[in-house]
């Protein structure tokens, strides 16, 4: 028993080491061959790398024990309960609550407010900058909640994903042409920062769990796609927010 | 001592990230579903692993990788390194930035391979496709997409061409590909755009974008520093669909050659 646990731990560590090897190689190559300067604080860097390897293997282990099973179990229990209202509330709350306090989003929102203030698009006083950043955060969080909700309805109804995503892209393209220049870069990036490391496994498990519970849905064709909605919707909302504020 | 303080800070921040999920699941299990949470001890141990693991991972990244990434981004985009002189540069030669494009591609590839959310999605995709989609195959394809996207993204910052042109062209490619790609891969391909941009990739990429935008003459970091993440989101979609199309085409051709229809 003991030796089995030991060998599992060893395997996880080895996997994590393989995952991180490319980064180490890239940095070593550029430091030694291209930049040709000694690595600053070699000891600290090695210590940090050790933490990264241990952390990644712990995270992957925990993923299989907690986030994956609970996501699927919740999806199945809610589907079996048969209440559309509660299923959709769960979907919206999951998207909204995990995004609203996301540190990356807070940083991007504050930066966006600064740019808008400097560009003279909004009143550059601290109060109005804060208000702008808050509004931006809320609209992104709301849009992610809405995205997961729409994605869940899609799984239930079995709608083909490509019409919805292409429609969404079409909307993004159309809005790009009329949205203020300053907001476009931020809007595109907002799509990327909303899906955090903890949310992604949970949302993936939710989609796959739902699609495997409902008859006639394939987990591969219908179960994925929630993350795509969660990265598309914020772009539309941030540009919409930009249009609404600056007009 | 300094490090322990930093680590506790990161640990608390990770707990704060997990808190809404814990509350949400508890509320739904106890009030809506009114059932006991199945296999609670295992779940708790797993959650502790997730929080502790992610905190260690982030602390390690902040200690080792991110400072290096920032230093290297500044060194590589430094005009003194690129043009080999200390003179003030007035004319930008996009060809002089070769190392920057290569660095962007390689660090993008490496960061995507290490990205925990991509590992999670690849693991799930492998499980539900009953092994037809290999974990490493998907990860390498996505990472290649990120690599191409980022070197194009850095070229855009150097050349100063407008962001939306690239994004619109990218979307057009995605839309055209969607009509030809095998149906089973489409949802997964769209998803792989969103997963590449989290813990590892975003800080490394942001450092590169801001470093470049502040050293290339005529670029405004506030405006041009953004948008690299969008490239890292878009190109994996193209890569995953492209790879699936290639595989599809290969199978069809080998079937034809063998005389089986």
XYZ file of C-alpha atoms in Angstrom:
508
model
C 0.000 0.000 0.000
C 2.682 2.411 1.073
C 4.873 1.681 -1.922
C 1.845 2.084 -4.225
C 1.081 5.577 -2.932
C 4.756 6.384 -3.225
C 4.858 5.281 -6.854
C 1.700 7.309 -7.661
C 3.266 10.402 -6.125
C 6.455 9.758 -8.073
C 4.499 9.453 -11.315
C 2.604 12.716 -10.686
C 5.860 14.522 -9.995
C 7.395 13.103 -13.154
C 4.355 14.235 -15.206
C 4.582 17.738 -13.759
C 8.302 17.831 -14.512
C 7.586 16.945 -18.157
C 4.943 19.696 -18.315
C 7.417 22.306 -17.154
C 10.487 21.146 -19.048
C 9.713 23.254 -22.184
C 9.626 26.504 -20.187
C 12.940 25.697 -18.521
C 14.528 24.862 -21.886
C 13.237 28.037 -23.573
C 14.467 30.283 -20.785
C 17.835 28.502 -20.575
C 18.311 28.727 -24.358
C 17.568 32.442 -24.532
C 19.640 33.285 -21.458
C 22.692 31.298 -22.525
C 22.673 31.525 -26.334
C 20.889 34.773 -27.168
C 21.111 37.207 -24.286
C 24.369 35.736 -22.976
C 24.023 37.040 -19.469
C 24.209 34.977 -16.270
C 20.877 34.087 -14.684
C 20.113 36.418 -11.810
C 19.508 34.735 -8.438
C 19.965 31.162 -9.622
C 19.092 29.692 -6.196
C 15.756 31.447 -5.945
C 14.829 30.432 -9.467
C 15.563 26.761 -8.752
C 13.603 26.887 -5.507
C 10.676 28.482 -7.332
C 10.807 25.838 -10.050
C 10.648 23.121 -7.390
C 7.513 24.726 -5.915
C 5.943 24.899 -9.373
C 6.505 21.165 -9.966
C 5.134 20.134 -6.555
C 2.216 22.567 -6.886
C 1.219 21.387 -10.348
C 1.201 17.713 -9.358
C -0.877 18.465 -6.243
C -3.317 20.510 -8.320
C -3.800 17.773 -10.934
C -4.284 15.180 -8.182
C -6.874 17.400 -6.473
C -8.627 18.005 -9.780
C -9.367 14.322 -10.220
C -10.551 14.029 -6.621
C -12.693 17.149 -6.250
C -13.426 19.558 -9.117
C -14.165 16.925 -11.789
C -16.415 14.622 -9.720
C -18.336 17.434 -8.006
C -18.933 19.249 -11.300
C -20.325 16.114 -12.910
C -22.295 15.094 -9.824
C -23.924 18.535 -9.598
C -24.815 18.488 -13.300
C -26.368 15.042 -13.021
C -28.256 15.775 -9.802
C -29.669 19.023 -11.197
C -30.644 17.354 -14.466
C -32.364 14.519 -12.602
C -34.232 16.979 -10.401
C -35.812 18.182 -13.626
C -36.102 21.830 -12.625
C -34.933 24.073 -15.447
C -35.032 27.086 -13.154
C -32.523 25.697 -10.656
C -30.218 24.318 -13.334
C -30.070 27.685 -15.076
C -29.650 29.558 -11.768
C -26.709 27.301 -10.950
C -25.186 27.931 -14.383
C -25.541 31.711 -14.095
C -24.327 31.847 -10.480
C -21.277 29.721 -11.348
C -20.233 32.070 -14.150
C -20.977 35.276 -12.283
C -19.503 34.408 -8.881
C -16.227 32.990 -10.195
C -15.617 35.982 -12.461
C -16.640 38.957 -10.366
C -13.719 38.655 -7.916
C -11.186 37.371 -10.473
C -7.909 39.273 -9.779
C -6.933 39.360 -13.465
C -10.243 41.029 -14.295
C -9.823 43.618 -11.531
C -6.393 44.515 -12.959
C -7.681 44.771 -16.526
C -10.707 46.851 -15.472
C -8.522 49.313 -13.548
C -6.131 49.603 -16.514
C -9.034 50.149 -18.875
C -10.340 52.939 -16.641
C -6.912 54.637 -16.693
C -6.764 54.493 -20.473
C -10.276 55.853 -20.817
C -9.415 58.632 -18.342
C -6.195 59.606 -20.156
C -7.935 59.496 -23.495
C -10.471 62.007 -22.224
C -13.301 59.573 -22.870
C -14.518 59.801 -19.295
C -14.023 62.329 -16.515
C -10.486 61.574 -15.172
C -11.410 62.093 -11.482
C -10.732 59.141 -9.185
C -14.409 58.694 -8.374
C -15.480 58.350 -11.993
C -12.532 56.055 -12.817
C -13.582 53.731 -9.990
C -17.153 53.787 -11.139
C -16.095 53.001 -14.695
C -13.900 50.069 -13.585
C -16.706 48.730 -11.383
C -19.230 48.939 -14.201
C -16.832 47.154 -16.520
C -16.229 44.372 -13.979
C -19.949 43.914 -13.391
C -20.725 43.752 -17.091
C -17.981 41.153 -17.652
C -19.160 39.026 -14.700
C -22.775 39.290 -15.836
C -21.782 38.336 -19.363
C -19.918 35.227 -18.170
C -22.945 34.158 -16.104
C -25.171 34.683 -19.113
C -22.690 32.794 -21.327
C -22.738 29.674 -19.123
C -26.542 29.914 -18.940
C -26.909 30.075 -22.730
C -24.338 27.292 -23.094
C -26.358 25.059 -20.750
C -29.574 25.745 -22.689
C -27.684 24.780 -25.837
C -26.679 21.437 -24.310
C -30.271 20.798 -23.183
C -31.755 21.625 -26.573
C -28.928 20.127 -28.611
C -28.466 23.228 -30.754
C -25.393 23.067 -32.996
C -22.661 25.208 -31.479
C -21.191 26.629 -34.661
C -24.173 28.794 -35.605
C -24.130 30.377 -32.155
C -20.378 30.960 -32.069
C -20.255 32.235 -35.645
C -23.190 34.512 -34.865
C -21.266 35.740 -31.833
C -18.122 36.345 -33.879
C -20.196 38.183 -36.451
C -21.509 40.425 -33.693
C -17.959 40.998 -32.365
C -16.797 41.947 -35.862
C -19.713 44.311 -36.391
C -19.196 45.953 -32.996
C -15.446 46.290 -33.623
C -16.157 48.636 -36.500
C -18.278 51.018 -34.398
C -16.775 50.666 -30.890
C -14.299 53.313 -29.676
C -10.699 52.404 -30.589
C -9.554 52.519 -26.943
C -11.877 49.762 -25.810
C -11.200 47.216 -28.567
C -7.895 45.795 -27.267
C -9.319 45.560 -23.760
C -12.496 43.903 -25.017
C -10.539 41.237 -26.885
C -8.333 40.578 -23.861
C -11.332 40.464 -21.503
C -12.432 37.317 -23.288
C -9.206 35.653 -22.223
C -8.955 36.677 -18.589
C -12.350 35.429 -17.480
C -11.681 31.713 -17.506
C -9.512 30.938 -14.489
C -7.711 27.731 -13.604
C -10.326 26.668 -11.079
C -13.357 27.615 -13.185
C -12.273 25.792 -16.353
C -12.223 22.216 -14.925
C -15.498 22.800 -13.092
C -17.249 24.214 -16.155
C -15.869 21.436 -18.376
C -17.139 18.827 -15.904
C -20.545 20.561 -15.778
C -20.920 20.463 -19.557
C -19.702 16.901 -19.968
C -21.812 15.743 -16.997
C -24.957 17.322 -18.449
C -24.373 15.997 -21.948
C -23.820 12.464 -20.669
C -26.998 12.537 -18.539
C -29.364 13.748 -21.244
C -30.357 11.125 -23.758
C -29.346 11.842 -27.332
C -26.437 14.163 -26.425
C -22.850 13.206 -27.016
C -20.395 14.370 -24.325
C -17.811 15.239 -26.996
C -20.051 17.115 -29.456
C -22.389 18.749 -26.924
C -20.473 18.676 -23.640
C -17.746 21.103 -24.645
C -18.326 24.685 -25.708
C -19.206 26.318 -22.378
C -15.720 27.838 -22.110
C -16.023 29.177 -25.648
C -19.224 31.014 -24.720
C -17.552 32.306 -21.559
C -14.733 33.845 -23.584
C -16.908 35.227 -26.377
C -19.656 36.928 -24.381
C -17.373 39.308 -22.395
C -16.028 40.742 -25.677
C -19.547 41.631 -26.778
C -20.439 43.083 -23.392
C -17.238 45.112 -22.959
C -17.637 46.682 -26.398
C -21.312 47.244 -25.679
C -20.359 48.886 -22.395
C -17.855 51.064 -24.247
C -20.489 52.151 -26.758
C -23.020 52.823 -24.018
C -20.630 54.853 -21.812
C -18.979 56.927 -24.521
C -22.118 57.974 -26.324
C 10.539 34.899 6.093
C 9.643 37.194 3.228
C 8.743 34.154 1.164
C 6.455 32.643 3.812
C 4.581 35.948 3.994
C 4.190 35.980 0.185
C 3.069 32.374 0.150
C 0.400 32.917 2.801
C -0.858 35.890 0.805
C -1.139 33.774 -2.351
C -2.765 30.947 -0.383
C -5.397 33.336 0.976
C -6.027 34.732 -2.513
C -6.525 31.201 -3.862
C -8.927 30.431 -0.997
C -10.851 33.575 -1.931
C -11.064 32.323 -5.535
C -12.435 28.975 -4.380
C -14.827 30.458 -1.816
C -17.673 31.423 -4.209
C -17.575 27.916 -5.713
C -17.689 26.247 -2.282
C -20.600 28.445 -1.173
C -22.459 27.875 -4.441
C -22.090 24.095 -4.299
C -22.973 23.947 -0.583
C -26.087 26.108 -1.078
C -27.281 24.011 -4.001
C -26.561 20.669 -2.349
C -28.179 21.562 0.957
C -31.034 23.878 -0.037
C -31.972 22.948 -3.594
C -31.016 19.307 -4.029
C -31.411 18.605 -0.277
C -28.968 15.740 -0.321
C -25.719 14.860 1.344
C -22.616 15.570 -0.666
C -21.350 12.197 -1.922
C -17.943 11.023 -0.685
C -17.312 14.188 1.324
C -13.916 13.275 2.868
C -12.373 12.571 -0.546
C -13.827 15.818 -1.864
C -12.375 17.824 1.000
C -8.921 16.254 0.601
C -9.120 16.922 -3.137
C -10.116 20.549 -2.634
C -7.235 21.068 -0.212
C -4.902 19.590 -2.855
C -6.318 21.987 -5.474
C -5.953 25.089 -3.315
C -2.551 24.165 -1.883
C -1.264 22.980 -5.257
C -2.403 26.096 -7.089
C -0.953 28.360 -4.381
C 2.423 26.566 -4.513
C 2.325 26.695 -8.306
C 1.623 30.444 -8.336
C 4.184 31.170 -5.611
C 6.806 29.256 -7.593
C 5.916 31.055 -10.791
C 6.155 34.427 -9.101
C 9.483 33.520 -7.552
C 11.108 31.906 -10.568
C 9.383 32.420 -13.869
C 7.669 35.790 -13.940
C 10.687 37.870 -12.866
C 12.781 36.033 -15.468
C 10.067 36.512 -18.086
C 9.937 40.237 -17.407
C 13.741 40.629 -17.460
C 14.028 38.642 -20.676
C 11.204 40.538 -22.370
C 12.921 43.848 -21.593
C 16.364 42.582 -22.610
C 15.149 41.137 -25.894
C 13.135 44.206 -26.882
C 15.863 46.632 -25.815
C 16.870 48.677 -28.903
C 20.521 48.347 -27.850
C 20.206 44.556 -28.159
C 18.176 44.619 -31.361
C 20.077 47.202 -33.382
C 23.425 46.696 -31.656
C 23.925 50.410 -31.056
C 23.005 52.839 -28.325
C 21.997 55.498 -30.812
C 18.411 56.729 -30.807
C 16.371 54.686 -33.255
C 14.110 56.661 -35.520
C 13.385 54.083 -38.175
C 11.864 50.741 -37.159
C 13.090 47.736 -39.059
C 10.651 44.909 -38.381
C 13.211 42.366 -39.619
C 15.595 43.248 -36.784
C 13.198 41.762 -34.228
C 13.740 38.124 -35.240
C 14.739 36.981 -31.756
C 11.618 38.605 -30.329
C 9.319 36.677 -32.671
C 11.175 33.445 -31.912
C 11.033 34.081 -28.168
C 7.302 34.858 -28.368
C 6.646 31.622 -30.237
C 8.752 29.458 -27.936
C 7.578 30.942 -24.645
C 3.971 30.747 -25.886
C 4.385 27.073 -26.741
C 6.087 26.271 -23.433
C 3.596 28.235 -21.330
C 0.625 26.541 -23.006
C 2.121 23.111 -22.286
C 2.414 24.021 -18.597
C -1.074 25.583 -18.401
C -3.132 23.664 -15.783
C -6.529 24.464 -17.342
C -5.379 23.086 -20.695
C -4.222 19.913 -18.933
C -7.680 19.659 -17.334
C -9.571 20.096 -20.615
C -7.263 17.714 -22.504
C -7.785 15.131 -19.770
C -11.584 15.453 -20.061
C -11.480 15.364 -23.871
C -9.411 12.191 -23.771
C -11.901 10.637 -21.342
C -15.096 11.437 -23.281
C -13.626 10.618 -26.696
C -12.688 7.175 -25.331
C -9.044 7.825 -26.113
C -9.358 8.982 -29.750
C -8.213 12.462 -28.760
C -4.863 12.027 -27.077
C -4.031 14.330 -24.174
C -0.598 15.219 -25.534
C -1.831 15.523 -29.111
C -4.370 18.173 -28.121
C -1.915 19.995 -25.863
C 0.806 20.150 -28.513
C -1.661 21.321 -31.172
C -3.009 24.064 -28.928
C 0.518 25.088 -27.915
C 1.545 25.334 -31.571
C -1.448 27.602 -32.159
C -0.398 29.830 -29.262
C 3.164 29.931 -30.631
C 2.082 31.083 -34.100
C -0.425 33.540 -32.630
C 2.088 35.168 -30.321
C 4.810 35.636 -32.890
C 2.263 37.223 -35.200
C 1.052 39.326 -32.264
C 4.556 40.606 -31.518
C 5.045 41.357 -35.221
C 1.862 43.420 -35.073
C 3.203 45.468 -32.145
C 6.535 46.045 -33.939
C 4.940 46.933 -37.252
C 2.137 48.940 -35.643
C -0.604 47.546 -37.875
C -4.126 47.739 -36.431
C -5.195 44.889 -34.149
C -8.701 44.526 -35.468
C -7.516 43.627 -38.997
C -5.718 40.537 -37.650
C -8.594 39.532 -35.413
C -11.176 39.939 -38.163
C -9.049 37.901 -40.581
C -8.577 35.240 -37.884
C -12.314 35.031 -37.259
C -12.957 34.675 -40.979
C -10.547 31.722 -41.097
C -12.295 30.172 -38.064
C -15.707 30.576 -39.686
C -14.592 29.024 -42.984
C -12.862 26.155 -41.156
C -15.987 25.486 -39.087
C -17.881 24.458 -42.211
C -15.236 21.937 -43.229
C -13.954 20.549 -39.911
C -15.343 17.279 -38.479
C -18.395 18.090 -36.326
C -17.079 16.267 -33.269
C -14.060 18.549 -32.869
C -15.765 21.950 -33.244
C -16.909 22.512 -29.651
C -13.564 21.367 -28.271
C -11.691 23.599 -30.726
C -13.689 26.655 -29.647
C -13.038 25.780 -26.017
C -9.298 25.463 -26.508
C -9.178 29.156 -27.351
C -10.362 30.081 -23.885
C -8.231 27.709 -21.846
C -4.808 28.788 -23.047
C -5.004 32.104 -21.354
C -4.787 31.695 -17.625
C -2.207 31.359 -14.883
C 1.021 30.803 -16.795
C 0.474 32.368 -20.203
C -1.151 35.688 -19.312
C 1.613 37.130 -17.068
C 4.422 36.008 -19.410
C 2.595 37.367 -22.454
C 1.588 40.611 -20.765
C 5.227 41.241 -19.799
C 6.283 40.718 -23.404
C 3.540 42.937 -24.829
C 4.171 45.819 -22.441
C 7.958 45.467 -22.783
C 7.757 45.657 -26.557
C 5.173 48.428 -26.687
C 7.274 50.611 -24.380
C 10.591 50.129 -26.241
C 9.524 50.143 -29.890
C 9.542 53.812 -30.889
C 6.138 55.228 -31.693
C 4.139 52.594 -29.798
C 1.897 53.456 -26.893
C 2.027 50.790 -24.144
C -1.511 51.651 -23.059
C -2.894 50.973 -26.520
C -0.490 48.546 -28.176
C 0.381 46.471 -25.090
C -3.108 44.974 -25.122
C -4.252 42.457 -27.654
C -1.548 39.773 -27.410
C -3.881 37.624 -25.304
C -6.464 37.838 -28.086
C -3.913 36.310 -30.471
C -3.211 33.521 -27.977
C -6.981 32.822 -27.854
C -7.667 32.843 -31.565
C -4.893 30.744 -33.052
C -5.385 27.565 -30.985
C -8.923 27.358 -32.447
C -7.489 27.464 -35.956
C -4.768 24.959 -35.022
C -7.127 22.410 -33.444
C -9.615 22.525 -36.331
C -6.795 22.446 -38.850
C -5.231 19.408 -37.213
C -8.594 17.597 -37.113
C -9.152 18.392 -40.805
C -5.703 17.085 -41.671
C -6.301 13.848 -39.765
C -9.733 13.487 -41.376
C -8.285 14.003 -44.846
C -5.475 11.521 -44.168
C -7.882 8.786 -43.031
C -10.093 9.348 -46.047
C -7.133 9.196 -48.411
C -5.688 6.027 -46.899
C -9.126 4.424 -47.101
C -9.322 5.364 -50.752
C -5.862 3.952 -51.415
C -6.806 0.695 -49.741
C -9.901 0.432 -51.903
C -12.233 0.587 -48.891
C -15.031 3.115 -48.928
